[in-house]
Rosetta silent file (secondary structure, phi, psi, omega in degrees, C-alpha in Angstrom):
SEQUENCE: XXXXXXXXXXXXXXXXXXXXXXXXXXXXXXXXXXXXXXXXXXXXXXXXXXXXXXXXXXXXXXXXXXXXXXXXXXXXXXXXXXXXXXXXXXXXXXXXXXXXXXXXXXXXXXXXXXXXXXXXXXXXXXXXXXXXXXXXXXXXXXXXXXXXXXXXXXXXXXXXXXXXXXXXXXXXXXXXXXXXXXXXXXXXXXXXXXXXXXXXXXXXXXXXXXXXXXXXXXXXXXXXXXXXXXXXXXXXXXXXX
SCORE:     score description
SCORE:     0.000 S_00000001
   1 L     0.000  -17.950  174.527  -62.580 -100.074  225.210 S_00000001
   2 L   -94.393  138.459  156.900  -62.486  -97.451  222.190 S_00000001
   3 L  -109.049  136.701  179.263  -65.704  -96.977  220.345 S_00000001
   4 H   -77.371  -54.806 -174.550  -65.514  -94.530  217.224 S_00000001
   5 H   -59.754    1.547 -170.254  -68.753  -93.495  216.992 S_00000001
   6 H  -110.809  -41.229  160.459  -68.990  -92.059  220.745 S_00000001
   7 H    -7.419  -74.193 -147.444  -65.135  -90.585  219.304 S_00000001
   8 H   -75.611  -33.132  176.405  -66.773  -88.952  216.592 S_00000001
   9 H   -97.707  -24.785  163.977  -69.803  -87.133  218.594 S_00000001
  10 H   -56.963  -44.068  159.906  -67.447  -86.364  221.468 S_00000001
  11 H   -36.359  -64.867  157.435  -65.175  -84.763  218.989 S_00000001
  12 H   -66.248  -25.318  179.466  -67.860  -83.113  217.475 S_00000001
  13 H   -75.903  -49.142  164.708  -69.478  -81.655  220.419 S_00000001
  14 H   -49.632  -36.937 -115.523  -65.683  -80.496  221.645 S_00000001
  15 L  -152.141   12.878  168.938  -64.707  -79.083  218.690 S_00000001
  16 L   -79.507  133.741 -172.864  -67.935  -76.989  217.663 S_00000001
  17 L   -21.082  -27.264  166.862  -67.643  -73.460  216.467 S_00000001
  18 L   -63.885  -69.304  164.768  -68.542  -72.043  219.844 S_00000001
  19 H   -75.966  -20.335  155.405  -66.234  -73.994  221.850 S_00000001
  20 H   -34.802  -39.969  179.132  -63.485  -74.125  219.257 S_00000001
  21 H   -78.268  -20.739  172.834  -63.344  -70.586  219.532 S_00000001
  22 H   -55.892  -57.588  174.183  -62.633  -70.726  223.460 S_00000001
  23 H   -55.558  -22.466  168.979  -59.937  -73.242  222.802 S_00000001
  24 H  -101.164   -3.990  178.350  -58.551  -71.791  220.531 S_00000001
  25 H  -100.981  -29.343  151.227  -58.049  -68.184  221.914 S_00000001
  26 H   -41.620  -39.765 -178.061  -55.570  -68.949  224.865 S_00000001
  27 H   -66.056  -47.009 -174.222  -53.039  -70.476  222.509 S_00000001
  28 H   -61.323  -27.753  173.138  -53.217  -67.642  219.871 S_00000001
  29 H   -65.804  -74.924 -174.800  -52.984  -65.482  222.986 S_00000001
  30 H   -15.300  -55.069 -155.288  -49.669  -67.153  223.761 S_00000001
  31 H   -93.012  -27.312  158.832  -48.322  -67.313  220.914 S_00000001
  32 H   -80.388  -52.286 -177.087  -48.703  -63.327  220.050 S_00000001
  33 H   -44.950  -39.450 -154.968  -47.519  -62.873  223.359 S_00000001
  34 H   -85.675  -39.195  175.399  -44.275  -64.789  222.935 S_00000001
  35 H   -40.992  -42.649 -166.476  -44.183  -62.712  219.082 S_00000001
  36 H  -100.961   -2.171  168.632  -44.204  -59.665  220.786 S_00000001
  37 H   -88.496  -49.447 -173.468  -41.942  -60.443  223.863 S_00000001
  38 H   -59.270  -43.391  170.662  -39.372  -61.878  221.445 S_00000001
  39 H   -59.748   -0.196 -151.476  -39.605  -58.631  219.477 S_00000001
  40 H  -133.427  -32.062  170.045  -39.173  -56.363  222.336 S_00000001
  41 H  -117.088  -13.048 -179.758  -36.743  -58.350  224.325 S_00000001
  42 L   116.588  146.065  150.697  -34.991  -60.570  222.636 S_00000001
  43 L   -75.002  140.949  178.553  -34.367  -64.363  223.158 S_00000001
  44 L  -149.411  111.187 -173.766  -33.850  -64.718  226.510 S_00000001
  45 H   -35.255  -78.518 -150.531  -33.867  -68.216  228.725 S_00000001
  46 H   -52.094  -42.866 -161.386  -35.068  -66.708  232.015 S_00000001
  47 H   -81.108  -31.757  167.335  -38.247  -65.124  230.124 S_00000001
  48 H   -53.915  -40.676 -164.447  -39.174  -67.992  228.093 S_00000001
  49 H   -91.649   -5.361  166.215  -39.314  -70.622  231.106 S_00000001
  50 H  -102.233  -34.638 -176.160  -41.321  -67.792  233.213 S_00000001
  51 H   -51.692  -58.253  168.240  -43.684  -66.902  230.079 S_00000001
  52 H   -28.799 -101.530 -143.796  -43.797  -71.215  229.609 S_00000001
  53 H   -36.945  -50.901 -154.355  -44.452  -71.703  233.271 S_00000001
  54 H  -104.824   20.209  161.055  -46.487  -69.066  234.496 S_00000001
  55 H  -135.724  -34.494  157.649  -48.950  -68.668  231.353 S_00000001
  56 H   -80.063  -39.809  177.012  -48.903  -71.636  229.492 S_00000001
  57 H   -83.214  -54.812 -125.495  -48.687  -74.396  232.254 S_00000001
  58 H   -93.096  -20.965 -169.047  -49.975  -72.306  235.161 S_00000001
  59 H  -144.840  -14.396 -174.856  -52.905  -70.986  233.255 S_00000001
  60 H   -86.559  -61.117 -164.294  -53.477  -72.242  229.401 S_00000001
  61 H   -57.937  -53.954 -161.592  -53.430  -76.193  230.056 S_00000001
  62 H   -56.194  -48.711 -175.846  -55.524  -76.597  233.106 S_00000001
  63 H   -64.994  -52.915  146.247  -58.264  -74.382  231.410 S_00000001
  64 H    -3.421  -39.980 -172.543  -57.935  -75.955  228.332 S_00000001
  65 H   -94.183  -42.024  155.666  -58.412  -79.261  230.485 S_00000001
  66 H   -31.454  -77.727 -158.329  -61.345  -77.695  231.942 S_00000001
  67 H   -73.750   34.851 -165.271  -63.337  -77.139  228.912 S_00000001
  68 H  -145.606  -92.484 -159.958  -62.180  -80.657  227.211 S_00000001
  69 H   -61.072  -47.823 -170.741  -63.082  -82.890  230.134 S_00000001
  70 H   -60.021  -52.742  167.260  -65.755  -81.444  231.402 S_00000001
  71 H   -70.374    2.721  164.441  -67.396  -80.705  227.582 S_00000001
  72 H   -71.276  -10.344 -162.961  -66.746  -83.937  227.073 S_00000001
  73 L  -164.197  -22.498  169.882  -69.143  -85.619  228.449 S_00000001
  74 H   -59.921  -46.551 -155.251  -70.945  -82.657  231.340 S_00000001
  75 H   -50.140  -42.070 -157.341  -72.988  -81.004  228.509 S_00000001
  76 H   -80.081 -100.579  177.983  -74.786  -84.774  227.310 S_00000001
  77 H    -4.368  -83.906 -176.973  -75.535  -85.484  231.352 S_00000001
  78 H   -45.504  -53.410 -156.057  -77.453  -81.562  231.423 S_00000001
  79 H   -75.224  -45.607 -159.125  -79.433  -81.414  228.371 S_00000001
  80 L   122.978  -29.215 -151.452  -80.426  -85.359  228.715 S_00000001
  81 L   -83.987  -46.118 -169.944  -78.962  -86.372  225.235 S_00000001
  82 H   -60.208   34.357  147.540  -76.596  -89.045  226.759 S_00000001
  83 H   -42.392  -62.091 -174.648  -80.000  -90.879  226.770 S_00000001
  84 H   -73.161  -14.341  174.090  -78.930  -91.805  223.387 S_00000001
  85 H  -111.959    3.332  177.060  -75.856  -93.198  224.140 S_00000001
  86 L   -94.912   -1.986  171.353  -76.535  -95.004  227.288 S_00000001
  87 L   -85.265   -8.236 -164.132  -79.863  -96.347  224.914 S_00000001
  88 L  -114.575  155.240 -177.719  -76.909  -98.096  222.611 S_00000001
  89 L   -75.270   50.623 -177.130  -75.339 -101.740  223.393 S_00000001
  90 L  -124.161  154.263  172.644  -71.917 -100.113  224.205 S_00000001
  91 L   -64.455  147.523  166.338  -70.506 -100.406  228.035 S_00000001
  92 H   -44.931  -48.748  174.762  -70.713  -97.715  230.431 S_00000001
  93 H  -100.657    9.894 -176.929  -67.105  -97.498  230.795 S_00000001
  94 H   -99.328  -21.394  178.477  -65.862  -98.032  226.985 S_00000001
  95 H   -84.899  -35.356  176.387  -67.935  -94.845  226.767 S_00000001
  96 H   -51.630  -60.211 -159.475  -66.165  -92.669  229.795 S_00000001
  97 H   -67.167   -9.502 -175.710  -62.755  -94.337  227.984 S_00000001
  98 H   -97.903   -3.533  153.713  -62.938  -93.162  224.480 S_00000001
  99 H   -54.205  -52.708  177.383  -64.384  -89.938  226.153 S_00000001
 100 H   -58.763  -53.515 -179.642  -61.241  -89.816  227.913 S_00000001
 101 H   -39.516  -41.764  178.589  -58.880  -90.257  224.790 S_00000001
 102 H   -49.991  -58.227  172.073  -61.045  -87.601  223.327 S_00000001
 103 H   -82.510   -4.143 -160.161  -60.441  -85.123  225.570 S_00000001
 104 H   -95.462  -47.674 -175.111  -57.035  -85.867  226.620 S_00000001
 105 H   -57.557  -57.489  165.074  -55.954  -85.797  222.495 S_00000001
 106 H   -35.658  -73.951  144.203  -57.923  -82.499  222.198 S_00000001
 107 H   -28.547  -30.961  140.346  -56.044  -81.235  225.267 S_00000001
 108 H   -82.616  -64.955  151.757  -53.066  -81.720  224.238 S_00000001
 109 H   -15.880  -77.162 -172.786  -53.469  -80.400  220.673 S_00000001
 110 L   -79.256   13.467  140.434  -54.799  -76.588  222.046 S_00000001
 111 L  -106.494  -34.764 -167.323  -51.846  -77.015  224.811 S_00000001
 112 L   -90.267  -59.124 -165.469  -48.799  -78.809  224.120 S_00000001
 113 L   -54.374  -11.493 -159.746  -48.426  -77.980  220.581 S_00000001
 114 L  -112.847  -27.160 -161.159  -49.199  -73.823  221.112 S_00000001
 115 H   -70.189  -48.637 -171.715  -46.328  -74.698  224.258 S_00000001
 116 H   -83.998  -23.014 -172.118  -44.017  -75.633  221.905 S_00000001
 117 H   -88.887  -37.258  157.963  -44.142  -73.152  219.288 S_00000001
 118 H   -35.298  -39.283 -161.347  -44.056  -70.574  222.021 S_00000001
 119 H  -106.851  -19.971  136.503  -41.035  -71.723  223.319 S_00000001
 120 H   -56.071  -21.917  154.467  -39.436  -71.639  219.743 S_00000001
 121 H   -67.246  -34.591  179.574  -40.475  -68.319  219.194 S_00000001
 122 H   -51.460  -67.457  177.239  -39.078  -67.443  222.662 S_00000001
 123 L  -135.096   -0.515 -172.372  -35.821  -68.621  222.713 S_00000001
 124 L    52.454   59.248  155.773  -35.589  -71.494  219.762 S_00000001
 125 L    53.762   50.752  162.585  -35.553  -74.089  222.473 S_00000001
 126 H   -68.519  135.504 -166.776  -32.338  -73.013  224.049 S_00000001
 127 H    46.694   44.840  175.388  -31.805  -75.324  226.934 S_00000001
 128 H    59.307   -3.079 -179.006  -34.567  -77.181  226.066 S_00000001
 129 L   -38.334  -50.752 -178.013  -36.943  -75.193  227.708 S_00000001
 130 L   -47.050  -56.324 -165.104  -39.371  -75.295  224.470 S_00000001
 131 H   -77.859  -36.103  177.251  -39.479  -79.066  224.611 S_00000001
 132 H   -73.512    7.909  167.187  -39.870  -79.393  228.720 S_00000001
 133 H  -113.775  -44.163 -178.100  -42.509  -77.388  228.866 S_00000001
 134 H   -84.178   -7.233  156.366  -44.218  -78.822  226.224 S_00000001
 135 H   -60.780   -5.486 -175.955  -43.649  -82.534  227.724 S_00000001
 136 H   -96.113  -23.503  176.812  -44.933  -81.009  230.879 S_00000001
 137 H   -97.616  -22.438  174.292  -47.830  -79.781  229.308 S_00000001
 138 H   -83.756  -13.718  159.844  -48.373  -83.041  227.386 S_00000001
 139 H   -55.261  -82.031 -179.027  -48.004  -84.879  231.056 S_00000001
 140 H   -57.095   10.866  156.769  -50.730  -82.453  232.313 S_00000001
 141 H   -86.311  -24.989 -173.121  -53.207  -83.132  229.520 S_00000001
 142 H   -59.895  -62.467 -166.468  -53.193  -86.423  230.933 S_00000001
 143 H   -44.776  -65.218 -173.851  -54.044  -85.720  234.056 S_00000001
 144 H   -48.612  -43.424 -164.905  -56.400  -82.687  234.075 S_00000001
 145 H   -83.733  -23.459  161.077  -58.650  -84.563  231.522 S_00000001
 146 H   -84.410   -6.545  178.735  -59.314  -87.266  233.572 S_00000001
 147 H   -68.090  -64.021  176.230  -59.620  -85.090  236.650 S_00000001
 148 H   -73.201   -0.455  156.267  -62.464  -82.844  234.550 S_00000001
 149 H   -80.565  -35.495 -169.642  -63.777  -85.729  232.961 S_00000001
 150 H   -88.451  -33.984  169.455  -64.676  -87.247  236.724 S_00000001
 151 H   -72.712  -30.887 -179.592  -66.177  -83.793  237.509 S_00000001
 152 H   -87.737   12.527  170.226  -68.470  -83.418  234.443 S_00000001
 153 H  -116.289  -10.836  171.387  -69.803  -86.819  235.212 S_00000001
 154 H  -100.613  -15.983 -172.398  -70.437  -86.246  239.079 S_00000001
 155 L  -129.058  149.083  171.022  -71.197  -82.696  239.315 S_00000001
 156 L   -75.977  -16.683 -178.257  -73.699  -80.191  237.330 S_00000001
 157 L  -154.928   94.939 -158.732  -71.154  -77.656  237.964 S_00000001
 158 H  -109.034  -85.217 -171.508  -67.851  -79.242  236.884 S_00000001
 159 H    -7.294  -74.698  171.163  -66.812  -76.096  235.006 S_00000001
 160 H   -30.616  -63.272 -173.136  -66.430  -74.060  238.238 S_00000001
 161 H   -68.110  -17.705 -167.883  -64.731  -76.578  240.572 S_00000001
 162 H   -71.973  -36.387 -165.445  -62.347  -77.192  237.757 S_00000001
 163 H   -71.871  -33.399 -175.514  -61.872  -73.545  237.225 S_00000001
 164 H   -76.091  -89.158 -144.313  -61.407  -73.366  241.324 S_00000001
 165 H   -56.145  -34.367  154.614  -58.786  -76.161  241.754 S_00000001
 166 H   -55.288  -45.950 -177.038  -57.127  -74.807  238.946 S_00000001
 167 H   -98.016  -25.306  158.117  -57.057  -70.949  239.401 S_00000001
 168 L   -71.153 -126.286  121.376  -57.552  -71.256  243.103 S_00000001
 169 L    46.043  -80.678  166.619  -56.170  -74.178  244.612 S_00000001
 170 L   -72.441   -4.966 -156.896  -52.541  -74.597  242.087 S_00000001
 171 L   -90.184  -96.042  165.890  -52.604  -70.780  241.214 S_00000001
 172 H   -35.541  -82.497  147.809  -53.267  -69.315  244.565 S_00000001
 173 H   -39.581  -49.975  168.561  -52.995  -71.718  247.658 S_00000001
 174 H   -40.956  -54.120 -172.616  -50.000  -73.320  245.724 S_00000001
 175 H   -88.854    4.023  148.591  -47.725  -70.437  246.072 S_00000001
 176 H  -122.821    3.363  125.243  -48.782  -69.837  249.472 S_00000001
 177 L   -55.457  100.215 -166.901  -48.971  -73.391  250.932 S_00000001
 178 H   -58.506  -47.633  174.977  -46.429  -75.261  250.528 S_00000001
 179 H   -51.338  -39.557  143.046  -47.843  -78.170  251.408 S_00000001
 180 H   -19.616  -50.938 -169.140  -50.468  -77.459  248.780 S_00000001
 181 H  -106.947   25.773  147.575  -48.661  -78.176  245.802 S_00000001
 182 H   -59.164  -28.730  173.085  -47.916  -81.954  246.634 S_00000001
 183 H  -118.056   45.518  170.571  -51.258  -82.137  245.124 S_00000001
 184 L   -97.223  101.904  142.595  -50.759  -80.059  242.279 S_00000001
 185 H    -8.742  -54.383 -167.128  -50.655  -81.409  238.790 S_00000001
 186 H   -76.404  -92.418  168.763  -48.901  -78.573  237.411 S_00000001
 187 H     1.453  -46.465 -168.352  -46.086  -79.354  239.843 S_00000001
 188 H   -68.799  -66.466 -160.560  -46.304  -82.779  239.232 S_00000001
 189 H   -53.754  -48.352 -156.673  -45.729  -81.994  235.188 S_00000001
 190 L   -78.236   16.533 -177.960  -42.832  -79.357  236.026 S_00000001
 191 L   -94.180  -62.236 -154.984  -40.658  -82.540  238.459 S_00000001
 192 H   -71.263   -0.538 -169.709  -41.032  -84.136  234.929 S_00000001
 193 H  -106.942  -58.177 -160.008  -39.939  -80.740  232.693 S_00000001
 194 H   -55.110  -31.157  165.757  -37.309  -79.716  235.513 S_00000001
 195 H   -55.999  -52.761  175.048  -35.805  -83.492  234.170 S_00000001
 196 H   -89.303   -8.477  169.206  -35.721  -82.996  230.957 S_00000001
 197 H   -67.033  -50.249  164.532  -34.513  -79.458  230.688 S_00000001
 198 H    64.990   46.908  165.331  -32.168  -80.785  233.369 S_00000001
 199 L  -164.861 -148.930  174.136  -30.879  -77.335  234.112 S_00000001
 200 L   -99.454   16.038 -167.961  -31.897  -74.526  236.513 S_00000001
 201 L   -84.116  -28.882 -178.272  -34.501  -72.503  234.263 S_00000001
 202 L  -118.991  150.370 -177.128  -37.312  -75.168  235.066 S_00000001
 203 L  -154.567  172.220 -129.130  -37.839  -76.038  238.533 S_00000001
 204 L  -175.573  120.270  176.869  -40.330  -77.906  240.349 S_00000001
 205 L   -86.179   -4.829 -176.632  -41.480  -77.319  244.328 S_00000001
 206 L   -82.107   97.929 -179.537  -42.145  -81.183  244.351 S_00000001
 207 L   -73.471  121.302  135.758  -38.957  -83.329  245.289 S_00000001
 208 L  -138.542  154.769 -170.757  -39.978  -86.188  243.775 S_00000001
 209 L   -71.736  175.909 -171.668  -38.097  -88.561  241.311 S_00000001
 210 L   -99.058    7.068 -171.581  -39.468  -88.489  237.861 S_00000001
 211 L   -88.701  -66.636 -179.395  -40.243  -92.270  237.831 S_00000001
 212 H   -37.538  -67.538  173.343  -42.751  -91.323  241.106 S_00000001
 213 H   -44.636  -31.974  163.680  -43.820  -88.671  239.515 S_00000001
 214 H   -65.726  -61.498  148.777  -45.201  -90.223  236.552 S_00000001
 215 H   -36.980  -64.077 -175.967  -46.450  -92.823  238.793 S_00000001
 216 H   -68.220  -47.454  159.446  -48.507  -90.652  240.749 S_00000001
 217 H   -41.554  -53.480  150.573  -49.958  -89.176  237.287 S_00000001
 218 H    -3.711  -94.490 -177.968  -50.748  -92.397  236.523 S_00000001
 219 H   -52.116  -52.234 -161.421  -52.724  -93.499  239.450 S_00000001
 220 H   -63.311  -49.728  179.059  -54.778  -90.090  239.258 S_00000001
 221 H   -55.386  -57.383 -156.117  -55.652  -90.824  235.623 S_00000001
 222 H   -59.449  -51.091 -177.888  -56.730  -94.803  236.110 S_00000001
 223 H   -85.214    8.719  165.521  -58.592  -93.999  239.237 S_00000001
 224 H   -97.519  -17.907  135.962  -60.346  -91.153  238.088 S_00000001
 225 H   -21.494  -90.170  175.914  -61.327  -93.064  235.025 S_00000001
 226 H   -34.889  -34.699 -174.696  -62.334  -95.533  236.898 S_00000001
 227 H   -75.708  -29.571 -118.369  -64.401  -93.443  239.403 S_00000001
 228 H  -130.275  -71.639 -155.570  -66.145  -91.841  236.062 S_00000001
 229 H   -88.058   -9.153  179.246  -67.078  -94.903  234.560 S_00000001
 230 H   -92.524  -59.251  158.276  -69.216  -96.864  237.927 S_00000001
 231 H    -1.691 -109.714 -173.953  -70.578  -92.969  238.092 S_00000001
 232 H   -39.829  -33.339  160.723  -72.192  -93.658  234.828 S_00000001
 233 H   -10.496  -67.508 -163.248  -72.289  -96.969  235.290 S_00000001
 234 L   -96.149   28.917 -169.650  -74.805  -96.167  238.200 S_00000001
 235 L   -85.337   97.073 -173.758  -76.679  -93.020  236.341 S_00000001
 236 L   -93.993  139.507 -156.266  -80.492  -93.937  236.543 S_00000001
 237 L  -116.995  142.196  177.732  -82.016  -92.172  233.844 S_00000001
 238 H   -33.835  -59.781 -179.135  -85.779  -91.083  234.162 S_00000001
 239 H   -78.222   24.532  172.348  -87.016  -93.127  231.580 S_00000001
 240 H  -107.019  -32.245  176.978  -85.460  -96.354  233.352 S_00000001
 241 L   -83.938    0.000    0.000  -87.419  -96.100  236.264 S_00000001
């Protein structure tokens, strides 16, 4: 189900000097931010787990997840170049999965990892905050990249809705629906953060157990996977007909 060589040009196409530099300027944004609120304020719990929450989960991962799923695999679909890899003896879905791995490993590298050193600069992971936010952010790498992986293979303008259901949709409609953020990822990750901090600085509008939760993350990856790869599956390419 992995192939290296569709690794290795997914990888490269992610990780080219253009988009490298996107991906790479929220975390360094973070990460001066948290420099210069720890110089100015101090460590302090309550500021870390709202800096964590409301700039790294609420607004660095999902975009992050955006440009990773989506450049994984939208860009090849526009220009025409997945020609060449749907021209090669490899399955249809062995290509969506090591696409997924791609982007989900990418994703987590420019999220979790910027999450955590944030949150050590912040407060040097007092009450664990540092590490539940970045397992919360390493949850939501799953998730997002197979969400924005199933949009850059069904839609021409994946970028956008991802950018809506993110910045719209969990941002926006979350905090004024309630009902709304039962289908939030970023919710979903913070049931599983509010566990392991296991104290009141992370908290989580979802009651759900963290067994469920994980569960439900789950199911979202495998069937949007799944959905992603009969997509391509069924992608009739000009030069087929």
């Amino acid at each position: 189900m992995y192939d290296p060589t569709v690794a290795r040009l997914t990888y490269r196409a992610l990780l080219g000097r253009r988009r490298a530099l996107i991906l790479g300027a929220l975390p360094l944004l973070l990460i001066v931010i948290a420099v210069a609120v720890r110089g100015l304020a101090g460590a302090d719990d309550q500021t870390a787990s709202d800096l964590l929450g409301g700039l790294a989960l609420a607004t660095m991962v999902p975009i992050i997840g955006v440009i990773a799923g989506t450049g994984a695999i939208g860009p090849e679909i526009d220009d025409g170049s997945v020609v060449y890899l749907l021209s090669k003896p490899v399955k249809r879905p062995t290509i969506i999965f090591t696409k997924l791995i791609v982007a989900i490993a990418v994703t987590m590298v420019f999220s979790a990892l910027p999450t955590f050193v944030a949150g050590f600069i912040l407060n040097g992971n007092g009450q664990q905050i540092a590490v539940a936010y970045t397992v919360a952010a390493l949850v939501a790498s799953i998730a997002y990249a197979a969400l924005f992986l199933l949009l850059g293979t069904v839609s021409r303008h994946a970028v956008v809705f991802g950018l809506v259901y993110a910045l719209v949709w969990e941002a926006l409609f979350g905090s004024l629906v309630p009902g709304a953020r039962t289908l939030s990822v970023q919710q979903w990750s913070l049931a599983v953060a509010e566990k392991v901090a296991g104290g009141e600085m992370v908290t989580s509008d979802v009651g759900l157990t963290t067994a469920t939760v994980l569960l439900v993350l789950v199911l979202v990856t495998v069937l949007a996977t799944w959905y992603a790869g009969q997509k391509l599956r069924s992608l009739t390419l000009a030069g087929e007909e």
